[in-house]
Every structure is written in C-alpha cells, then in structure tokens.
Amino acid sequence: MQLHPKAFANASALVVGALYLVCAALVAIAPDFFLSVANSWVHALDLTKIKAVNFTAGKLLIGLVSITVVSWAVDYLFAVVYNLFVKTSER
C-alpha cells in the first residue's frame, strides 16, 4: 500500500496545527501544570529557567505557521521515502 504524499502531508499538517492550538490554549489556562509536564519530558533540564511570560498573538501565529509548514514538509518527505521502501520490498 502506497501513501499519497500530498494528502498525507496535508492531513498531518492539519492535525499538528490543531494540536498546537489546543496546547497553546491549555498553556494559557494552566501554565504551571503544562510547564511541569514539559519538564518531565526533557530529562536533566530545568525549563522553569526559560519560562516564557509574554506569550503574544504574534508568537502564537509564528509558531502555528512554522510548525504546520515543517510538519507538512517532513511528512511529505516521509511519505515519499515510505513509498520508495514499498516499491523496493515488492520486488
């Protein structure tokens, strides 16, 4: 089964963008809780030292656009490489 790279990348970018917005909303509601969760993901780092205190709409927009574009590009490439492996394994 092959993946359609453009459709796969579109779906991934949409999901990642939506998750980014949900995460941003939750951080706005409960910043200390989400800082502690993020801190548990990065071993041996103390994220409290770099806690952002001035999250603006501009930063939200830049983050949303950049994570969506990067997600689209990475997942398009993933689908292309996946399809190469499928073709190779069918021989």
XYZ file of N, CA and C in Angstrom:
273
model
N 0.835 -1.173 0.000
C 0.000 0.000 0.000
C 0.883 1.240 0.000
N 0.632 2.110 -0.925
C 1.396 3.343 -1.007
C 0.627 4.500 -0.373
N 1.370 5.479 0.071
C 0.775 6.698 0.615
C 0.744 7.764 -0.469
N -0.260 8.592 -0.440
C -0.300 9.755 -1.323
C 0.383 10.887 -0.563
N 1.605 11.266 -0.980
C 2.393 12.214 -0.195
C 1.680 13.526 0.122
N 1.006 14.107 -0.854
C 0.361 15.396 -0.611
C -0.798 15.258 0.377
N -1.613 14.226 0.214
C -2.737 14.005 1.134
C -2.234 13.695 2.539
N -1.189 12.878 2.643
C -0.616 12.533 3.937
C -0.063 13.775 4.625
N 0.669 14.595 3.877
C 1.246 15.817 4.432
C 0.154 16.809 4.836
N -0.888 16.929 4.027
C -1.995 17.831 4.369
C -2.671 17.398 5.671
N -2.948 16.109 5.782
C -3.610 15.593 6.987
C -2.731 15.798 8.214
N -1.467 15.512 8.079
C -0.546 15.675 9.195
C -0.434 17.133 9.621
N -0.291 18.029 8.666
C -0.173 19.452 8.991
C -1.428 19.960 9.689
N -2.580 19.498 9.261
C -3.838 19.906 9.894
C -3.901 19.418 11.343
N -3.546 18.167 11.565
C -3.583 17.599 12.920
C -2.559 18.287 13.821
N -1.351 18.475 13.331
C -0.314 19.127 14.134
C -0.694 20.568 14.452
N -1.231 21.293 13.471
C -1.674 22.658 13.715
C -2.777 22.726 14.759
N -3.728 21.806 14.679
C -4.817 21.771 15.657
C -4.284 21.445 17.056
N -3.377 20.482 17.148
C -2.785 20.148 18.443
C -1.994 21.318 19.012
N -1.323 22.061 18.150
C -0.578 23.244 18.593
C -1.531 24.261 19.221
N -2.664 24.485 18.580
C -3.639 25.443 19.110
C -4.243 24.966 20.427
N -4.547 23.679 20.520
C -5.072 23.118 21.772
C -4.038 23.263 22.884
N -2.803 22.940 22.575
C -1.729 23.050 23.559
C -1.565 24.500 24.006
N -1.571 25.432 23.069
C -1.430 26.851 23.417
C -2.576 27.310 24.315
N -3.780 26.854 24.023
C -4.934 27.223 24.855
C -4.793 26.655 26.264
N -4.367 25.411 26.365
C -4.203 24.796 27.678
C -3.076 25.450 28.476
N -2.010 25.842 27.789
C -0.915 26.549 28.462
C -1.407 27.892 28.994
N -2.277 28.551 28.246
C -2.834 29.825 28.706
C -3.708 29.629 29.948
N -4.394 28.493 30.021
C -5.296 28.222 31.140
C -4.536 27.731 32.379
N -3.584 26.820 32.174
C -2.862 26.213 33.302
C -1.362 26.152 32.998
N -0.684 27.296 32.981
C 0.720 27.311 32.562
C 1.647 26.504 33.470
N 1.453 26.547 34.770
C 2.348 25.818 35.669
C 2.217 24.304 35.501
N 0.994 23.828 35.305
C 0.793 22.399 35.088
C 1.507 21.940 33.814
N 1.333 22.686 32.743
C 1.950 22.266 31.482
C 3.453 22.457 31.476
N 3.962 23.399 32.253
C 5.406 23.525 32.406
C 5.957 22.303 33.133
N 5.248 21.821 34.131
C 5.712 20.625 34.842
C 5.646 19.385 33.951
N 4.623 19.295 33.103
C 4.546 18.171 32.161
C 5.711 18.238 31.174
N 5.940 19.401 30.587
C 7.049 19.560 29.633
C 8.383 19.287 30.315
N 8.514 19.710 31.554
C 9.748 19.462 32.302
C 10.000 17.970 32.479
N 8.934 17.184 32.607
C 9.094 15.738 32.767
C 9.531 15.056 31.468
N 9.343 15.743 30.330
C 9.718 15.166 29.034
C 11.195 15.379 28.705
N 11.798 16.396 29.263
C 13.196 16.712 28.935
C 14.061 16.450 30.160
N 14.615 15.282 30.217
C 15.406 14.837 31.363
C 16.616 15.748 31.556
N 16.873 16.072 32.790
C 18.056 16.832 33.211
C 18.034 18.302 32.787
N 16.905 18.787 32.322
C 16.782 20.209 32.007
C 15.738 20.828 32.929
N 15.974 22.066 33.310
C 15.012 22.787 34.135
C 14.371 23.879 33.285
N 13.186 23.595 32.763
C 12.515 24.541 31.875
C 11.971 25.760 32.611
N 11.901 25.696 33.917
C 11.410 26.855 34.659
C 12.341 28.055 34.485
N 13.594 27.792 34.170
C 14.570 28.872 33.961
C 14.305 29.646 32.674
N 13.608 29.024 31.719
C 13.357 29.681 30.431
C 11.864 29.872 30.174
N 11.096 29.876 31.231
C 9.641 30.020 31.109
C 9.286 31.339 30.427
N 8.478 31.241 29.375
C 8.026 32.437 28.662
C 6.913 33.109 29.456
N 7.026 34.402 29.634
C 5.999 35.105 30.399
C 5.179 36.042 29.522
N 5.642 36.299 28.329
C 4.934 37.243 27.457
C 4.566 36.588 26.124
N 3.666 35.642 26.203
C 3.211 34.950 25.006
C 2.188 35.835 24.297
N 2.471 36.212 23.065
C 1.610 37.147 22.335
C 0.912 36.456 21.169
N -0.056 37.138 20.612
C -0.755 36.607 19.437
C 0.217 36.447 18.261
N 1.170 37.347 18.150
C 2.167 37.237 17.085
C 3.017 35.995 17.217
N 3.448 35.703 18.438
C 4.241 34.492 18.673
C 3.398 33.249 18.412
N 2.128 33.307 18.787
C 1.225 32.183 18.527
C 1.111 31.938 17.025
N 0.942 32.990 16.251
C 0.810 32.863 14.801
C 2.096 32.343 14.157
N 3.238 32.885 14.570
C 4.522 32.410 14.028
C 4.721 30.939 14.360
N 4.415 30.554 15.594
C 4.544 29.151 15.993
C 3.624 28.242 15.209
N 2.379 28.676 15.029
C 1.403 27.878 14.286
C 1.831 27.691 12.833
N 2.228 28.771 12.194
C 2.639 28.687 10.784
C 3.894 27.836 10.647
N 4.894 28.077 11.487
C 6.154 27.344 11.339
C 5.991 25.860 11.632
N 5.245 25.500 12.686
C 5.087 24.070 12.998
C 4.256 23.366 11.921
N 3.299 24.076 11.343
C 2.471 23.484 10.291
C 3.279 23.264 9.018
N 4.089 24.248 8.640
C 4.917 24.133 7.433
C 5.959 23.031 7.600
N 6.627 23.010 8.739
C 7.650 21.976 8.971
C 7.010 20.593 9.002
N 5.862 20.476 9.650
C 5.159 19.198 9.692
C 4.793 18.737 8.282
N 4.270 19.655 7.470
C 3.891 19.298 6.105
C 5.112 18.790 5.332
N 6.215 19.518 5.403
C 7.419 19.143 4.645
C 7.986 17.804 5.111
N 8.076 17.610 6.411
C 8.622 16.364 6.951
C 7.739 15.178 6.565
N 6.434 15.335 6.678
C 5.546 14.215 6.386
C 5.387 13.951 4.895
N 5.547 14.969 4.069
C 5.586 14.747 2.618
C 6.811 13.898 2.293
N 7.959 14.285 2.844
C 9.184 13.523 2.614
C 9.055 12.110 3.169
N 8.448 11.971 4.348
C 8.223 10.649 4.927
C 7.433 9.766 3.971
N 6.344 10.298 3.407
C 5.503 9.513 2.502
C 6.263 9.111 1.245
N 7.081 10.016 0.715
C 7.873 9.706 -0.479
C 8.864 8.584 -0.174
N 9.567 8.699 0.947
C 10.546 7.674 1.317
C 9.842 6.353 1.620
N 8.719 6.407 2.308
C 7.935 5.205 2.595
C 7.569 4.498 1.288
N 7.093 5.264 0.311
C 6.715 4.672 -0.973
C 7.908 4.035 -1.678
N 9.086 4.619 -1.530
C 10.296 4.004 -2.101
C 10.567 2.649 -1.454
N 10.395 2.575 -0.155
C 10.596 1.305 0.542
C 9.549 0.274 0.139
N 8.323 0.712 -0.066
C 7.271 -0.208 -0.506
C 7.623 -0.780 -1.872
N 8.036 0.082 -2.794
C 8.413 -0.386 -4.153
C 9.578 -1.353 -4.087
N 10.552 -1.047 -3.243
C 11.739 -1.902 -3.123
C 11.378 -3.272 -2.532
N 10.474 -3.283 -1.557
C 10.127 -4.548 -0.905
C 9.195 -5.407 -1.750
N 8.563 -4.818 -2.763
C 7.651 -5.583 -3.629
C 8.385 -6.291 -4.751
N 9.651 -6.052 -4.883
C 10.424 -6.699 -5.952
C 10.764 -8.108 -5.638
